[in-house]
PDB file of C-alpha atoms in Angstrom:
ATOM      1  CA  MET A  27      77.790 179.383 236.465  1.00 58.00           C
ATOM      2  CA  THR A  28      76.854 180.756 233.069  1.00 60.00           C
ATOM      3  CA  PRO A  29      79.507 181.843 230.545  1.00 57.00           C
ATOM      4  CA  GLN A  30      78.292 185.430 230.877  1.00 60.00           C
ATOM      5  CA  THR A  31      78.741 185.375 234.655  1.00 57.00           C
ATOM      6  CA  LEU A  32      82.182 183.828 234.335  1.00 53.00           C
ATOM      7  CA  ALA A  33      83.242 186.405 231.741  1.00 53.00           C
ATOM      8  CA  HIS A  34      81.919 189.248 233.875  1.00 57.00           C
ATOM      9  CA  ARG A  35      83.817 188.060 236.958  1.00 62.00           C
ATOM     10  CA  THR A  36      87.006 187.477 235.008  1.00 57.00           C
ATOM     11  CA  TYR A  37      87.088 190.851 233.298  1.00 60.00           C
ATOM     12  CA  ALA A  38      85.650 192.822 236.198  1.00 58.00           C
ATOM     13  CA  GLN A  39      88.544 191.724 238.407  1.00 57.00           C
ATOM     14  CA  THR A  40      91.165 193.117 236.056  1.00 55.00           C
ATOM     15  CA  ALA A  41      89.312 196.229 235.020  1.00 54.00           C
ATOM     16  CA  ALA A  42      90.587 199.133 237.078  1.00 58.00           C
ATOM     17  CA  PRO A  43      89.546 202.741 236.736  1.00 63.00           C
ATOM     18  CA  THR A  44      91.991 204.905 234.834  1.00 74.00           C
ATOM     19  CA  ARG A  45      94.005 207.103 237.156  1.00 75.00           C
ATOM     20  CA  THR A  46      95.362 210.420 236.032  1.00 81.00           C
ATOM     21  CA  PRO A  47      98.631 211.878 237.338  1.00 79.00           C
ATOM     22  CA  ARG A  48      96.486 214.349 239.299  1.00 83.00           C
ATOM     23  CA  ASP A  49      94.640 211.431 240.942  1.00 89.00           C
ATOM     24  CA  THR A  50      97.959 209.857 241.883  1.00 91.00           C
ATOM     25  CA  GLU A  51      99.262 213.124 243.342  1.00 92.00           C
ATOM     26  CA  TYR A  52      96.043 213.622 245.270  1.00 95.00           C
ATOM     27  CA  GLU A  53      96.188 210.121 246.721  1.00 96.00           C
ATOM     28  CA  ALA A  54      99.856 210.441 247.734  1.00 95.00           C
ATOM     29  CA  ILE A  55      99.400 213.831 249.404  1.00 97.00           C
ATOM     30  CA  SER A  56      96.196 212.694 251.086  1.00 97.00           C
ATOM     31  CA  ARG A  57      97.782 209.504 252.436  1.00 97.00           C
ATOM     32  CA  ILE A  58     100.841 211.319 253.783  1.00 97.00           C
ATOM     33  CA  THR A  59      98.694 214.053 255.327  1.00 98.00           C
ATOM     34  CA  ARG A  60      96.571 211.454 257.136  1.00 98.00           C
ATOM     35  CA  ARG A  61      99.740 209.784 258.448  1.00 97.00           C
ATOM     36  CA  LEU A  62     101.122 213.129 259.570  1.00 98.00           C
ATOM     37  CA  LYS A  63      97.927 213.968 261.460  1.00 98.00           C
ATOM     38  CA  ALA A  64      97.726 210.524 263.076  1.00 97.00           C
ATOM     39  CA  ALA A  65     101.405 210.537 264.049  1.00 97.00           C
ATOM     40  CA  THR A  66     101.060 214.020 265.522  1.00 97.00           C
ATOM     41  CA  ALA A  67      98.195 212.821 267.712  1.00 97.00           C
ATOM     42  CA  ARG A  68     100.434 209.994 269.009  1.00 97.00           C
ATOM     43  CA  LYS A  69     103.631 212.045 269.143  1.00 95.00           C
ATOM     44  CA  THR A  70     104.159 211.630 272.887  1.00 94.00           C
ATOM     45  CA  THR A  71     103.726 207.855 272.828  1.00 97.00           C
ATOM     46  CA  ASP A  72     105.352 207.085 269.448  1.00 97.00           C
ATOM     47  CA  PHE A  73     107.855 209.784 268.581  1.00 96.00           C
ATOM     48  CA  ALA A  74     109.574 207.550 266.013  1.00 97.00           C
ATOM     49  CA  ALA A  75     106.361 207.343 263.957  1.00 97.00           C
ATOM     50  CA  PHE A  76     106.036 211.120 264.179  1.00 98.00           C
ATOM     51  CA  VAL A  77     109.578 211.603 262.881  1.00 97.00           C
ATOM     52  CA  GLN A  78     108.882 209.123 260.074  1.00 98.00           C
ATOM     53  CA  ALA A  79     105.688 210.951 259.080  1.00 98.00           C
ATOM     54  CA  VAL A  80     107.477 214.316 258.972  1.00 98.00           C
ATOM     55  CA  HIS A  81     110.243 212.712 256.917  1.00 98.00           C
ATOM     56  CA  GLU A  82     107.726 211.196 254.455  1.00 98.00           C
ATOM     57  CA  ASN A  83     106.093 214.594 254.040  1.00 98.00           C
ATOM     58  CA  ARG A  84     109.504 216.162 253.460  1.00 97.00           C
ATOM     59  CA  ARG A  85     110.325 213.515 250.831  1.00 97.00           C
ATOM     60  CA  LEU A  86     106.987 214.106 249.097  1.00 97.00           C
ATOM     61  CA  TRP A  87     107.739 217.800 248.777  1.00 97.00           C
ATOM     62  CA  GLY A  88     111.236 217.011 247.529  1.00 97.00           C
ATOM     63  CA  VAL A  89     109.689 214.947 244.737  1.00 96.00           C
ATOM     64  CA  LEU A  90     107.235 217.754 243.930  1.00 95.00           C
ATOM     65  CA  ALA A  91     110.086 220.303 243.850  1.00 96.00           C
ATOM     66  CA  THR A  92     112.078 218.090 241.491  1.00 96.00           C
ATOM     67  CA  GLY A  93     109.049 217.755 239.239  1.00 94.00           C
ATOM     68  CA  VAL A  94     108.400 221.472 238.946  1.00 94.00           C
ATOM     69  CA  ALA A  95     112.103 222.237 238.465  1.00 95.00           C
ATOM     70  CA  ASP A  96     112.116 220.095 235.334  1.00 94.00           C
ATOM     71  CA  SER A  97     112.080 222.268 232.210  1.00 92.00           C
ATOM     72  CA  GLU A  98     109.681 219.775 230.599  1.00 93.00           C
ATOM     73  CA  ASN A  99     107.029 220.408 233.274  1.00 93.00           C
ATOM     74  CA  ALA A 100     103.880 221.758 231.593  1.00 92.00           C
ATOM     75  CA  LEU A 101     102.544 223.719 234.572  1.00 92.00           C
ATOM     76  CA  PRO A 102     102.548 227.518 234.292  1.00 94.00           C
ATOM     77  CA  ASN A 103     105.791 229.074 235.525  1.00 95.00           C
ATOM     78  CA  ASP A 104     104.035 230.972 238.321  1.00 96.00           C
ATOM     79  CA  LEU A 105     102.482 227.795 239.704  1.00 93.00           C
ATOM     80  CA  ARG A 106     105.783 225.933 239.408  1.00 95.00           C
ATOM     81  CA  ALA A 107     107.511 228.706 241.369  1.00 96.00           C
ATOM     82  CA  ARG A 108     104.862 228.627 244.108  1.00 96.00           C
ATOM     83  CA  ILE A 109     105.122 224.846 244.447  1.00 96.00           C
ATOM     84  CA  PHE A 110     108.912 225.103 244.628  1.00 97.00           C
ATOM     85  CA  TYR A 111     108.614 227.779 247.318  1.00 97.00           C
ATOM     86  CA  LEU A 112     106.246 225.550 249.324  1.00 97.00           C
ATOM     87  CA  ALA A 113     108.756 222.707 249.029  1.00 97.00           C
ATOM     88  CA  GLU A 114     111.505 224.963 250.391  1.00 98.00           C
ATOM     89  CA  PHE A 115     109.262 226.127 253.227  1.00 98.00           C
ATOM     90  CA  THR A 116     108.319 222.526 254.029  1.00 98.00           C
ATOM     91  CA  GLU A 117     111.984 221.520 254.167  1.00 97.00           C
ATOM     92  CA  GLN A 118     112.868 224.366 256.531  1.00 98.00           C
ATOM     93  CA  HIS A 119     109.786 224.064 258.712  1.00 98.00           C
ATOM     94  CA  SER A 120     110.183 220.286 259.003  1.00 98.00           C
ATOM     95  CA  SER A 121     113.650 220.886 260.446  1.00 97.00           C
ATOM     96  CA  ARG A 122     112.133 223.291 262.960  1.00 98.00           C
ATOM     97  CA  VAL A 123     109.400 220.775 263.850  1.00 97.00           C
ATOM     98  CA  LEU A 124     111.952 218.085 264.590  1.00 96.00           C
ATOM     99  CA  GLY A 125     114.622 220.316 266.102  1.00 96.00           C
ATOM    100  CA  ASP A 126     112.862 223.149 267.885  1.00 92.00           C
ATOM    101  CA  GLY A 127     109.472 221.627 268.540  1.00 91.00           C
ATOM    102  CA  ALA A 128     107.625 223.902 266.102  1.00 96.00           C
ATOM    103  CA  THR A 129     104.041 222.904 265.380  1.00 97.00           C
ATOM    104  CA  VAL A 130     103.280 220.604 262.469  1.00 97.00           C
ATOM    105  CA  GLU A 131     100.081 222.514 261.629  1.00 98.00           C
ATOM    106  CA  PRO A 132     101.570 224.656 258.810  1.00 98.00           C
ATOM    107  CA  LEU A 133     102.657 221.468 257.029  1.00 98.00           C
ATOM    108  CA  VAL A 134      99.183 219.965 257.330  1.00 98.00           C
ATOM    109  CA  GLU A 135      97.589 223.238 256.186  1.00 98.00           C
ATOM    110  CA  ILE A 136      99.810 223.408 253.107  1.00 98.00           C
ATOM    111  CA  ASN A 137      98.992 219.822 252.159  1.00 98.00           C
ATOM    112  CA  THR A 138      95.284 220.430 252.715  1.00 97.00           C
ATOM    113  CA  ALA A 139      95.342 223.560 250.547  1.00 96.00           C
ATOM    114  CA  VAL A 140      97.092 221.659 247.751  1.00 95.00           C
ATOM    115  CA  LEU A 141      94.530 218.859 248.023  1.00 96.00           C
ATOM    116  CA  ARG A 142      91.715 221.409 247.677  1.00 95.00           C
ATOM    117  CA  GLY A 143      93.431 222.871 244.614  1.00 92.00           C
ATOM    118  CA  LEU A 144      93.881 219.455 243.010  1.00 90.00           C
ATOM    119  CA  ARG A 145      90.227 218.624 243.682  1.00 88.00           C
ATOM    120  CA  GLN A 146      89.082 221.917 242.130  1.00 87.00           C
ATOM    121  CA  MET A 147      91.291 221.388 239.079  1.00 74.00           C
ATOM    122  CA  GLY A 148      89.830 217.913 238.640  1.00 62.00           C
ATOM    123  CA  ALA A 149      86.293 219.230 238.906  1.00 59.00           C
ATOM    124  CA  ALA A 150      87.025 221.901 236.291  1.00 54.00           C
ATOM    125  CA  LEU A 151      88.112 219.330 233.708  1.00 50.00           C
TER     126      LEU A 151
END
């Protein structure tokens, strides 16, 4: 093995692409949305996984609400208010999903819309 090959392998293994906060948010929402969809498809055979997926989605939106409630948050006030409203809706609708058997689709649609918005914001930069 040549020194150049060794150096390339050594540094290539540790070099990771830089992730922005938007990338991290996108990945988290995307991962939880996939879990929610998969758990919904298996709801009748694995209700515990379904409950866990709804709970993870609820926790995600709690974190987002906390972030936009922070006075240091740099997002425009209107956007912060809309995100907070979506977090409140998600909290209430999640309770209905688990308690009354309401459909999970509005939760998936909200996450999908946010993912589209994050992707568009990233493309605009």
